Coordinates of C-alpha atoms in Angstrom, one line a residue:
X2 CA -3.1 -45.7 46.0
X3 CA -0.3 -43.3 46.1
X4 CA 0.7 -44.0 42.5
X5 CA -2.3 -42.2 41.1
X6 CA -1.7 -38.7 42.6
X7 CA 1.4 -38.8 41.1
X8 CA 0.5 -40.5 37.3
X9 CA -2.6 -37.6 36.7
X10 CA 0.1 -35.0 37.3
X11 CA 2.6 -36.4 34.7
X12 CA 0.0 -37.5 32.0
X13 CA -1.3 -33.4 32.0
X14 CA 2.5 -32.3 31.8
X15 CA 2.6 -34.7 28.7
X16 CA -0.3 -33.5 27.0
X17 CA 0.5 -30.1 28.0
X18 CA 4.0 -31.0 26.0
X19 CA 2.3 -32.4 23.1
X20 CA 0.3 -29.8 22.7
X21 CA 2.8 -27.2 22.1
X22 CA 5.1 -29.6 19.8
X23 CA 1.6 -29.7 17.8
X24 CA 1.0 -26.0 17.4
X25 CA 4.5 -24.9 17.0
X26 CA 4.9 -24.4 12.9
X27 CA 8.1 -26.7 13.0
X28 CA 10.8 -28.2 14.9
X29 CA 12.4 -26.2 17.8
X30 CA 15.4 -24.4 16.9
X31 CA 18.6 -23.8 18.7
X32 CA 17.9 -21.3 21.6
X33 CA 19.4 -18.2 20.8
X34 CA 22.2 -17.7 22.3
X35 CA 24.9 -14.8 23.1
X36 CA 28.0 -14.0 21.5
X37 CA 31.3 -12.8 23.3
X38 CA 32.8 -12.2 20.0
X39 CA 30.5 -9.7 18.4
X40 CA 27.5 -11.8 16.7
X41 CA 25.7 -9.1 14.5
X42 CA 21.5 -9.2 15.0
X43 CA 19.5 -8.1 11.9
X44 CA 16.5 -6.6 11.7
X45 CA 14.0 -9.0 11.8
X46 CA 16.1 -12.0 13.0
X47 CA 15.2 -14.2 15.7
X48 CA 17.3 -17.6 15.5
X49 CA 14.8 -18.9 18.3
X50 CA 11.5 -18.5 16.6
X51 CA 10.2 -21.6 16.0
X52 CA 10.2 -22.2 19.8
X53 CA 7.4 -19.5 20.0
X54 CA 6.0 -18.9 16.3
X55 CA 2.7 -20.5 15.2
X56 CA -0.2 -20.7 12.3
X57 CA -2.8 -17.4 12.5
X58 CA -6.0 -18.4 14.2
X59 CA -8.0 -16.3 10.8
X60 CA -7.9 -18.5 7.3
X61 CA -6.9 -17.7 4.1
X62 CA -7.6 -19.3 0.7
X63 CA -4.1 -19.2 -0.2
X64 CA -5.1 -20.0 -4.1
X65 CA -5.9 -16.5 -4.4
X66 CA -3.1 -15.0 -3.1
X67 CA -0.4 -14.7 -5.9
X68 CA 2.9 -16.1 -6.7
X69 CA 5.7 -12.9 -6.4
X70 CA 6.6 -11.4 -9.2
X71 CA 10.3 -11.5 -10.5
X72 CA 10.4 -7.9 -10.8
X73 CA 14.4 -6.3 -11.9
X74 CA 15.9 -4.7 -8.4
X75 CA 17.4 -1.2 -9.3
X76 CA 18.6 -0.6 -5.5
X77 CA 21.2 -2.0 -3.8
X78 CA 21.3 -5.4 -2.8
X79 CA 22.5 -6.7 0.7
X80 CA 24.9 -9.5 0.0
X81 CA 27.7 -8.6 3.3
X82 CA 29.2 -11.3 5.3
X83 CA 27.3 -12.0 8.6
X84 CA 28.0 -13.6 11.7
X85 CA 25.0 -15.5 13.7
X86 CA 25.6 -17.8 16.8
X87 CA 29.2 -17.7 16.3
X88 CA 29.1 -18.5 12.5
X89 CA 30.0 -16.2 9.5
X90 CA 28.1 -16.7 6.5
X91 CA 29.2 -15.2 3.6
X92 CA 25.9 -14.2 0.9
X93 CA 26.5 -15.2 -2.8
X94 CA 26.2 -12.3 -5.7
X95 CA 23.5 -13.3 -7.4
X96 CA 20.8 -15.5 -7.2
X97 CA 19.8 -16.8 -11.2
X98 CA 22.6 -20.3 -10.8
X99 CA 21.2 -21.5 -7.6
X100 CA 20.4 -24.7 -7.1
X101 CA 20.0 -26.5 -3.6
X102 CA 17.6 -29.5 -2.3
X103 CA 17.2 -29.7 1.6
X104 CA 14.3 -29.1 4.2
X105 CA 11.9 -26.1 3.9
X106 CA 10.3 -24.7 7.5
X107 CA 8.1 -21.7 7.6
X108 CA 7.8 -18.8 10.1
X109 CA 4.3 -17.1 10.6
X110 CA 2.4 -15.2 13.7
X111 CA 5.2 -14.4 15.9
X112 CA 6.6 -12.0 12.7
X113 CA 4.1 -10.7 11.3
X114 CA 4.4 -7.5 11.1
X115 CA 7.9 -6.9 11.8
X116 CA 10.9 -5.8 9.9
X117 CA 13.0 -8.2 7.6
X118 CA 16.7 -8.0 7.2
X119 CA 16.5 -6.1 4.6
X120 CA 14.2 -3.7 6.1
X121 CA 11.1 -5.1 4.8
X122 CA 8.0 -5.5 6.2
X123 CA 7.1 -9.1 6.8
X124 CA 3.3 -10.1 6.1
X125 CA 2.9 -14.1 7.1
X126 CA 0.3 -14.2 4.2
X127 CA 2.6 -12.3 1.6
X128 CA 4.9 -14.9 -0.9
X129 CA 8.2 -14.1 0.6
X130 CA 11.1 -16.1 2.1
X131 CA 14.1 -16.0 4.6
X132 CA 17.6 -17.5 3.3
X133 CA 20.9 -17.5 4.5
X134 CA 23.5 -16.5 1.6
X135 CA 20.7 -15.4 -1.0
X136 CA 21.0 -11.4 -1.7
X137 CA 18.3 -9.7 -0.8
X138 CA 16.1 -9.4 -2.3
X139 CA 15.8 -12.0 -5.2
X140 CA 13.6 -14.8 -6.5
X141 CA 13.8 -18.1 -6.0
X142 CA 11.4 -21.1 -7.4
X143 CA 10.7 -23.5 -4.8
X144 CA 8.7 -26.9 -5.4
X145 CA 7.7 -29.8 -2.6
X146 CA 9.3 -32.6 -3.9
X147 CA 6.4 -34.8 -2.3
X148 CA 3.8 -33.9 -4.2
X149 CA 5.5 -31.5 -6.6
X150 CA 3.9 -28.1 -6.1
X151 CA 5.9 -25.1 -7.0
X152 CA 5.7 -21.3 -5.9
X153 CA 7.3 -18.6 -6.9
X154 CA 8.9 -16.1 -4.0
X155 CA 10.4 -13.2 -2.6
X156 CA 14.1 -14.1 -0.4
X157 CA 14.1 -10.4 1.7
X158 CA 15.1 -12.1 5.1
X159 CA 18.0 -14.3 6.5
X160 CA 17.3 -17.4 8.2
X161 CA 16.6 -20.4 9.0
X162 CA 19.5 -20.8 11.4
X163 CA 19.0 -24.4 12.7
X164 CA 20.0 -27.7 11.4
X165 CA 20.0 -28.7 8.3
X166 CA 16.7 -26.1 6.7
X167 CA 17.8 -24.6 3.8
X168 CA 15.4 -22.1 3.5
X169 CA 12.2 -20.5 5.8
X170 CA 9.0 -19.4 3.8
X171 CA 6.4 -17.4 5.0
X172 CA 3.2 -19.4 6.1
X173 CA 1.4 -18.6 2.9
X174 CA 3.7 -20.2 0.8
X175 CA 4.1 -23.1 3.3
X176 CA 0.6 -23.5 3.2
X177 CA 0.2 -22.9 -0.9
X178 CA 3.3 -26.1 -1.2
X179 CA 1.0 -28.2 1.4
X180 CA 3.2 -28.6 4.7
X181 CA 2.6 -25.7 6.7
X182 CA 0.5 -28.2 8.8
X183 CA 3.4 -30.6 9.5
X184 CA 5.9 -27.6 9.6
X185 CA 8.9 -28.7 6.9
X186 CA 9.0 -30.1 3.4
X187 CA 11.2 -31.6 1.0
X188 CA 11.9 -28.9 -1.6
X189 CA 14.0 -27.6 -4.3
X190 CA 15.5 -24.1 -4.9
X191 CA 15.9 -22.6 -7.9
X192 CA 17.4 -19.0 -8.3
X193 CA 15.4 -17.2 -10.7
X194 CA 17.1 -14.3 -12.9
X195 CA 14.0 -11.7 -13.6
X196 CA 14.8 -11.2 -17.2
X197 CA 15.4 -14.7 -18.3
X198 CA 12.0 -15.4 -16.4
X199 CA 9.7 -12.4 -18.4
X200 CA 12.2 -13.5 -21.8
X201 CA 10.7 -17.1 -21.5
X202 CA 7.0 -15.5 -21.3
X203 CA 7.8 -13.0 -24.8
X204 CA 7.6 -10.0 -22.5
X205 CA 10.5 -7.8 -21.2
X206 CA 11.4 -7.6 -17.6
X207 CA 9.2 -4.6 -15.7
X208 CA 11.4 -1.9 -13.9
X209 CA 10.1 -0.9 -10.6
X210 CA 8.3 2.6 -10.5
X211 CA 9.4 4.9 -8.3
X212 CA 7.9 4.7 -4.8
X213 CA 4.5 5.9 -4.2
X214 CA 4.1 9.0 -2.3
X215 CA 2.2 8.8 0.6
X216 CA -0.5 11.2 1.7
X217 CA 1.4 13.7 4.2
X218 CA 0.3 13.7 8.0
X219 CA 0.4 9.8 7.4
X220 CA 0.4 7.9 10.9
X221 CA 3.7 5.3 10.9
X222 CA 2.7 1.8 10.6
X223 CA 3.3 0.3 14.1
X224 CA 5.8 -2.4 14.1
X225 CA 7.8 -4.6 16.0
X226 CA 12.0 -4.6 15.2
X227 CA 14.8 -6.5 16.8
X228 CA 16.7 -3.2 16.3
X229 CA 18.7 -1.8 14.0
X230 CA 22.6 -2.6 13.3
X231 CA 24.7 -0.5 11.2
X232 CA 25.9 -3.5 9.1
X233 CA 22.1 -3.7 8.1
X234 CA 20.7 -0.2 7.9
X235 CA 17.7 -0.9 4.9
X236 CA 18.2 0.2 1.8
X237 CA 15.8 1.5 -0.9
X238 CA 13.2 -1.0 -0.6
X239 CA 11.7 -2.8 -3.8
X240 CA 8.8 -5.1 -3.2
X241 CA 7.4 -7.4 -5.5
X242 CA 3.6 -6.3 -5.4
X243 CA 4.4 -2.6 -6.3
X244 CA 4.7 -3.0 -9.9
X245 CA 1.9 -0.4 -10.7
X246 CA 0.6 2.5 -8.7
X247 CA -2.0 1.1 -6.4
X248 CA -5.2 2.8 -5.0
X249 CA -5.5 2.9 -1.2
X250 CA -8.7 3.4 0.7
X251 CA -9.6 4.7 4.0
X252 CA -12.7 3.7 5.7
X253 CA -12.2 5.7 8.9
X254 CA -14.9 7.2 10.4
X255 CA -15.0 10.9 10.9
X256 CA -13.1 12.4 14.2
X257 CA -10.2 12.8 16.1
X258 CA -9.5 10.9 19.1
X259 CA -7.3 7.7 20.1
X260 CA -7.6 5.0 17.8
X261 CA -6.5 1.4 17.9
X262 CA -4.7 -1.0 15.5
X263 CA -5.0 -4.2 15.8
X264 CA -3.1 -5.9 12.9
X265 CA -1.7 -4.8 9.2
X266 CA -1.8 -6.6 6.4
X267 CA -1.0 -6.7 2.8
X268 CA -3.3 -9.3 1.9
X269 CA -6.7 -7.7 2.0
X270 CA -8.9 -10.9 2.5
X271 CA -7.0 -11.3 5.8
X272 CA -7.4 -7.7 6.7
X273 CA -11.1 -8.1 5.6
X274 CA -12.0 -11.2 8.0
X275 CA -10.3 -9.3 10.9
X276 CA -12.8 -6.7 10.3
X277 CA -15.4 -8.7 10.4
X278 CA -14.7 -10.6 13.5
X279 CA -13.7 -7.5 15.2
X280 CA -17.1 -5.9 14.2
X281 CA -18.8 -8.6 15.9
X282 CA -17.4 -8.7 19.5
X283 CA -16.6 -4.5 20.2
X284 CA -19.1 -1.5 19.2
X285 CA -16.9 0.7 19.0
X286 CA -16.5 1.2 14.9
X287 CA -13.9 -1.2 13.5
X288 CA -12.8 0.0 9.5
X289 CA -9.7 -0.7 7.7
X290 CA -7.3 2.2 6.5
X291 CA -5.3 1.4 3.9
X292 CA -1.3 3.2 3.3
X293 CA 1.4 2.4 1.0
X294 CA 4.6 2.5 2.3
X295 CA 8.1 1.7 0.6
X296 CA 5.9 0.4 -2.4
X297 CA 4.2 -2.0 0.1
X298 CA 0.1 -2.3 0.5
X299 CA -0.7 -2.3 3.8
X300 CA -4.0 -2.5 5.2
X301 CA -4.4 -2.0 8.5
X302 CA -7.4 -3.2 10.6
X303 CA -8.3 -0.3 13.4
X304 CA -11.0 0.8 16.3
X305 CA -11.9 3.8 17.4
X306 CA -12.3 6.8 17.9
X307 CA -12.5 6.5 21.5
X308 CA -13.6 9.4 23.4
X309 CA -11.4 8.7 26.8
X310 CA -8.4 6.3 27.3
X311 CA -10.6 4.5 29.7
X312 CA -12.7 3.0 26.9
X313 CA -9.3 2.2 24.4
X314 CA -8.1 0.5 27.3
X315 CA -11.9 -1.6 27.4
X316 CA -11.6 -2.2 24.1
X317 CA -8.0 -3.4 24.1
X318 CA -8.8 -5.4 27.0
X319 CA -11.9 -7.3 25.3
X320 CA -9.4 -7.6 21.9
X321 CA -6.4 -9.5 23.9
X322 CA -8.6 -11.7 25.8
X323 CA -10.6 -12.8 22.7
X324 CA -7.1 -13.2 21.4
X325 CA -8.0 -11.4 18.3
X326 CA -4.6 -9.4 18.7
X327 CA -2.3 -6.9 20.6
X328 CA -3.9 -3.4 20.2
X329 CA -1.6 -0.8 20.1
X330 CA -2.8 2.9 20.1
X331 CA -2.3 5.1 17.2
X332 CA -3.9 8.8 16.6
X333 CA -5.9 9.7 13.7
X334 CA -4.4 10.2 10.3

């Protein structure tokens, strides 16, 4: 009789355990841990995210969302010695003789959002990838040696920084390959040099246009950074998307007033179903406002106007608990 107290206890710890082994995207990494001898953090970099990253609760059909495009780089590249949990890595010049078979993981929710190393923008539904001695950027072809699917992708992060993954791909791509459901894959990488790549299709190699300008009183995107080092201050950013001037709409309604952003995307389908869940749960209008920044598409998924902070803070309440999101307040453009 006293055995069962104790056995109800221990089988919910067990499923409690099992059920966060089951939602994390992969296998734990190291924890993170701190360096007496000066480990550098980038931005973006988070050894310890597969301990606290997931899949987003919205879907995608991936098949619409495009391969990246090996576009030439005319910045700088970063491609500087490193040093992460007490190990100096030392990045390779260029990308186009790569070769390397290993384990794939992915990284998803827990960036989204948030600055790569290279000073990017990570978008978990964008065809990008972390590595650890790629430059950034370049392109890399990677195929699922189970069942032989291929995508083509973007390297502007470092990572993965555990065991024996050879590279970490955004949860699009993981999902496009067909493993983002049992977190890593079997793959192959294969650098990709831009102007072999358009010479094999009869077309030459498109330069990237000069950054888009964006419409002055512009309100910053909100994200989340690691912080900043001065070993990885961004450079110029080029992003595979931006190889044509690109429209941007804003929906907003008319008015000033606090608003709320609740997520930004560059994929507008995802963008576009956050809108319409959104749209059914708050009444306060819900529109998307689209910016380009650094080349990069960005639409972002807001509320508001609000007419006092009492009601923002309603409405960011009734968002979090849904867990829809983390509203953060932004003013009107």
């Amino acid at each position: 009789m006293l055995a069962m107290p104790i056995r109800k206890p221990l089988k919910l710890v067990a499923f409690a355990a099992l059920s966060l082994l089951v939602v994390s995207c992969s296998t734990s990494r190291s924890p993170q841990q701190k360096s007496s001898n000066g480990v550098r953090s980038m931005p973006g970099l988070d050894v310890n995210r597969a301990h606290k990253d997931g899949a987003p609760w919205w879907d995608v059909d991936v098949s619409r969302i495009p391969d990246a495009t090996p576009t030439l780089h005319t910045g700088p590249y970063k491609a500087n010695p490193y040093t992460v949990l007490g190990k100096t890595y030392f990045p390779i010049q260029e990308s186009k003789n790569y070769v390397a078979s290993g384990t794939a993981s992915w990284y998803g929710t827990k960036f989204h959002g948030q600055n790569t190393a290279n000073g990017e923008v990570y978008d978990l539904y964008g065809m990008s990838a972390a590595h650890k001695t790629l430059p950034l950027p370049s392109y890399v072809k990677v195929t699922n040696l189970d069942n032989n699917r291929s995508v083509i992708l973007r390297v502007n992060d470092r990572g993965p920084f555990y065991s024996d993954r050879i590279i970490d791909l955004s949860y699009a791509a993981a999902k496009k390959l067909g493993y983002a459901e049992t977190g890593t894959a079997r793959v192959k990488v294969e650098g990709i040099d831009p102007q072999q790549w358009w010479a094999q299709r009869g077309r030459p190699a498109p330069l990237m246009l000069n950054e888009p300008q964006v419409a002055q009183n512009s309100a910053p995107v909100v994200t989340a950074s690691t912080g900043t080092v001065e070993q990885w201050t961004p450079p110029p950013q080029q992003h595979a998307a931006a190889v044509v001037p690109v429209q941007v709409k804003n929906t907003a309604p008319a008015g000033s007033g606090q608003y709320l952003q609740v997520g930004a995307f560059a994929n507008p389908d995802a963008a576009e179903l956050l809108r319409s869940k959104l749209s059914s749960m708050v009444s306060a209008p819900v529109f998307i406002s689209s910016i380009v920044r650094n080349q990069q598409t960005l639409h972002r998924v807001r509320l508001g106007p609000f007419g006092t902070p009492g009601e923002a803070q309603q409405a960011q309440n009734s968002v979090r608990l849904a867990n829809l999101g983390q509203p953060s307040v932004v003013t009107a453009e």
